[in-house]
Amino acid sequence: MGPVMDIIRNDDGTLTVPIVAGRHDHDQDEAATPHEGIGAPTTRVLHPGQPGYVEALAEWDLHQDPGRQPATSTASGREEAMAVVHAVAVDPDSDVHKAVQALSDPEPSAEALRHVLVGGDPSVKGFAHDIAEAEGGQEMPPHKVTKIISEVLAEIDL
């Protein structure tokens, strides 16, 4: 078996994920055609909101510190996490670095955000709803929330 490729988080929030060619169901036209490189690793770029993005982001985050304990969420960590995601979302020129620096303790917020990711799409949607209720304004689309979570976690883990 060849080397395992890591998930790469790109500066624009996309994730480059490894896939194995030939392991997907093909169209009927393709089914009879042999493919070169079947089983050879290749990659795919996932954008926030695409199927599999939240799961890939959670996996990327886990690879940043494989020895980390499972994510937990405290009330204060979740509140600060909601506030920082909201602050980044409402200001198009916001600096994620400054928003993270404004947190009283970034680690509980990071754990809360990881907890959201582990819950998958329903958890991200619920988090978006909770942010709108707590901070006011319109509910953000889940893909936007996921992208901001990615940026905040990358900044905290620096």
Short mmCIF file of C-alpha atoms in Angstrom, two decimals:
data_model
loop_
_atom_site.label_atom_id
_atom_site.label_comp_id
_atom_site.label_asym_id
_atom_site.label_seq_id
_atom_site.Cartn_x
_atom_site.Cartn_y
_atom_site.Cartn_z
CA MET A 1 0.00 0.00 0.00
CA GLY A 2 1.32 3.46 -0.91
CA PRO A 3 1.86 6.41 1.41
CA VAL A 4 -1.17 7.99 3.04
CA MET A 5 -1.66 11.64 2.14
CA ASP A 6 -2.74 14.19 4.71
CA ILE A 7 -5.61 16.61 4.30
CA ILE A 8 -4.33 20.07 3.45
CA ARG A 9 -6.16 23.20 4.57
CA ASN A 10 -5.67 25.92 1.96
CA ASP A 11 -5.57 29.65 2.74
CA ASP A 12 -8.95 30.17 1.06
CA GLY A 13 -10.61 27.67 3.43
CA THR A 14 -10.79 24.83 0.91
CA LEU A 15 -9.45 21.41 1.82
CA THR A 16 -7.37 19.23 -0.44
CA VAL A 17 -8.28 15.66 0.47
CA PRO A 18 -6.80 12.40 -0.74
CA ILE A 19 -9.02 10.05 -2.71
CA VAL A 20 -8.31 6.75 -4.36
CA ALA A 21 -9.15 6.69 -8.06
CA GLY A 22 -11.35 3.84 -9.19
CA ARG A 23 -13.05 3.33 -5.85
CA HIS A 24 -16.17 5.24 -6.81
CA ASP A 25 -19.17 4.02 -8.70
CA HIS A 26 -18.86 5.07 -12.32
CA ASP A 27 -21.49 5.95 -14.90
CA GLN A 28 -22.65 3.04 -17.01
CA ASP A 29 -20.54 4.39 -19.91
CA GLU A 30 -17.45 4.31 -17.72
CA ALA A 31 -18.12 0.96 -16.10
CA ALA A 32 -16.71 -1.05 -19.00
CA THR A 33 -13.69 1.20 -19.54
CA PRO A 34 -10.60 0.38 -17.52
CA HIS A 35 -9.02 3.41 -15.83
CA GLU A 36 -5.33 4.09 -15.69
CA GLY A 37 -3.93 4.40 -12.21
CA ILE A 38 -6.76 2.64 -10.40
CA GLY A 39 -5.78 2.59 -6.76
CA ALA A 40 -3.26 5.43 -7.20
CA PRO A 41 -3.73 8.25 -4.70
CA THR A 42 -5.05 11.50 -6.06
CA THR A 43 -6.71 14.53 -4.48
CA ARG A 44 -9.92 16.48 -4.57
CA VAL A 45 -10.55 20.04 -3.38
CA LEU A 46 -13.57 20.43 -1.10
CA HIS A 47 -15.18 23.83 -0.58
CA PRO A 48 -17.17 24.79 2.52
CA GLY A 49 -20.73 23.56 2.07
CA GLN A 50 -19.83 20.59 -0.12
CA PRO A 51 -20.68 17.10 1.09
CA GLY A 52 -17.85 15.71 3.19
CA TYR A 53 -16.29 19.10 3.97
CA VAL A 54 -17.21 19.19 7.67
CA GLU A 55 -15.98 15.64 8.18
CA ALA A 56 -12.72 16.38 6.32
CA LEU A 57 -12.23 19.54 8.38
CA ALA A 58 -12.69 17.58 11.60
CA GLU A 59 -10.16 15.02 10.36
CA TRP A 60 -7.71 17.79 9.35
CA ASP A 61 -8.03 19.30 12.81
CA LEU A 62 -7.40 15.92 14.47
CA HIS A 63 -4.23 15.50 12.41
CA GLN A 64 -2.92 18.82 13.76
CA ASP A 65 -2.58 17.14 17.18
CA PRO A 66 -3.26 13.40 16.96
CA GLY A 67 -2.76 12.94 20.72
CA ARG A 68 -5.51 15.41 21.60
CA GLN A 69 -8.35 14.10 23.72
CA PRO A 70 -11.86 13.98 22.19
CA ALA A 71 -13.41 17.43 21.87
CA THR A 72 -15.60 18.68 24.67
CA SER A 73 -17.60 21.85 24.90
CA THR A 74 -18.11 24.04 27.94
CA ALA A 75 -20.78 26.73 28.17
CA SER A 76 -18.23 29.56 28.37
CA GLY A 77 -16.11 28.07 25.57
CA ARG A 78 -19.16 27.77 23.34
CA GLU A 79 -20.25 31.35 24.10
CA GLU A 80 -16.82 32.74 23.19
CA ALA A 81 -16.69 30.49 20.11
CA MET A 82 -20.04 31.86 18.95
CA ALA A 83 -18.87 35.43 19.59
CA VAL A 84 -15.62 35.01 17.64
CA VAL A 85 -17.35 33.32 14.69
CA HIS A 86 -19.95 36.08 14.65
CA ALA A 87 -17.29 38.82 14.88
CA VAL A 88 -15.40 37.40 11.91
CA ALA A 89 -18.63 36.94 9.92
CA VAL A 90 -20.04 40.44 10.34
CA ASP A 91 -16.86 42.31 9.42
CA PRO A 92 -15.69 41.47 5.90
CA ASP A 93 -12.32 43.05 6.69
CA SER A 94 -12.00 41.28 10.03
CA ASP A 95 -8.67 39.95 11.09
CA VAL A 96 -9.06 36.42 12.44
CA HIS A 97 -5.79 36.84 14.33
CA LYS A 98 -7.15 39.88 16.23
CA ALA A 99 -10.47 38.17 16.88
CA VAL A 100 -8.70 35.16 18.39
CA GLN A 101 -6.42 37.40 20.46
CA ALA A 102 -9.53 39.04 21.94
CA LEU A 103 -10.61 35.70 23.44
CA SER A 104 -9.99 35.45 27.17
CA ASP A 105 -8.89 31.81 26.77
CA PRO A 106 -8.74 30.43 23.21
CA GLU A 107 -8.49 26.72 24.13
CA PRO A 108 -12.07 26.26 25.43
CA SER A 109 -13.34 28.07 22.33
CA ALA A 110 -11.25 25.79 20.10
CA GLU A 111 -12.62 22.74 21.90
CA ALA A 112 -16.18 24.01 21.43
CA LEU A 113 -15.54 24.54 17.70
CA ARG A 114 -14.03 21.05 17.40
CA HIS A 115 -17.09 19.67 19.15
CA VAL A 116 -19.27 21.37 16.54
CA LEU A 117 -17.24 19.81 13.72
CA VAL A 118 -17.38 16.33 15.20
CA GLY A 119 -21.18 16.60 15.17
CA GLY A 120 -21.16 17.06 11.39
CA ASP A 121 -23.58 19.08 9.31
CA PRO A 122 -26.51 19.02 11.79
CA SER A 123 -24.21 20.36 14.51
CA VAL A 124 -22.90 23.16 12.27
CA LYS A 125 -26.48 24.13 11.34
CA GLY A 126 -27.44 24.19 15.03
CA PHE A 127 -24.38 26.26 15.85
CA ALA A 128 -25.30 28.77 13.11
CA HIS A 129 -28.81 29.00 14.59
CA ASP A 130 -27.43 29.50 18.11
CA ILE A 131 -25.11 32.27 16.89
CA ALA A 132 -28.04 34.12 15.31
CA GLU A 133 -30.04 33.83 18.52
CA ALA A 134 -27.16 34.87 20.79
CA GLU A 135 -25.59 37.58 18.66
CA GLY A 136 -28.56 38.79 16.63
CA GLY A 137 -28.81 39.16 12.89
CA GLN A 138 -29.50 36.65 10.16
CA GLU A 139 -28.57 33.01 10.50
CA MET A 140 -25.39 32.33 8.53
CA PRO A 141 -25.29 29.53 5.98
CA PRO A 142 -23.53 26.46 7.41
CA HIS A 143 -20.78 26.57 4.78
CA LYS A 144 -19.82 30.09 5.91
CA VAL A 145 -19.79 29.01 9.56
CA THR A 146 -17.62 26.01 8.69
CA LYS A 147 -15.14 28.17 6.77
CA ILE A 148 -14.83 30.59 9.69
CA ILE A 149 -14.40 27.69 12.14
CA SER A 150 -11.57 26.45 9.93
CA GLU A 151 -9.89 29.86 9.97
CA VAL A 152 -10.27 30.26 13.74
CA LEU A 153 -8.92 26.78 14.50
CA ALA A 154 -5.95 27.34 12.17
CA GLU A 155 -5.19 30.61 13.99
CA ILE A 156 -5.51 29.11 17.47
CA ASP A 157 -3.26 26.18 16.53
CA LEU A 158 -0.42 28.44 15.32
#
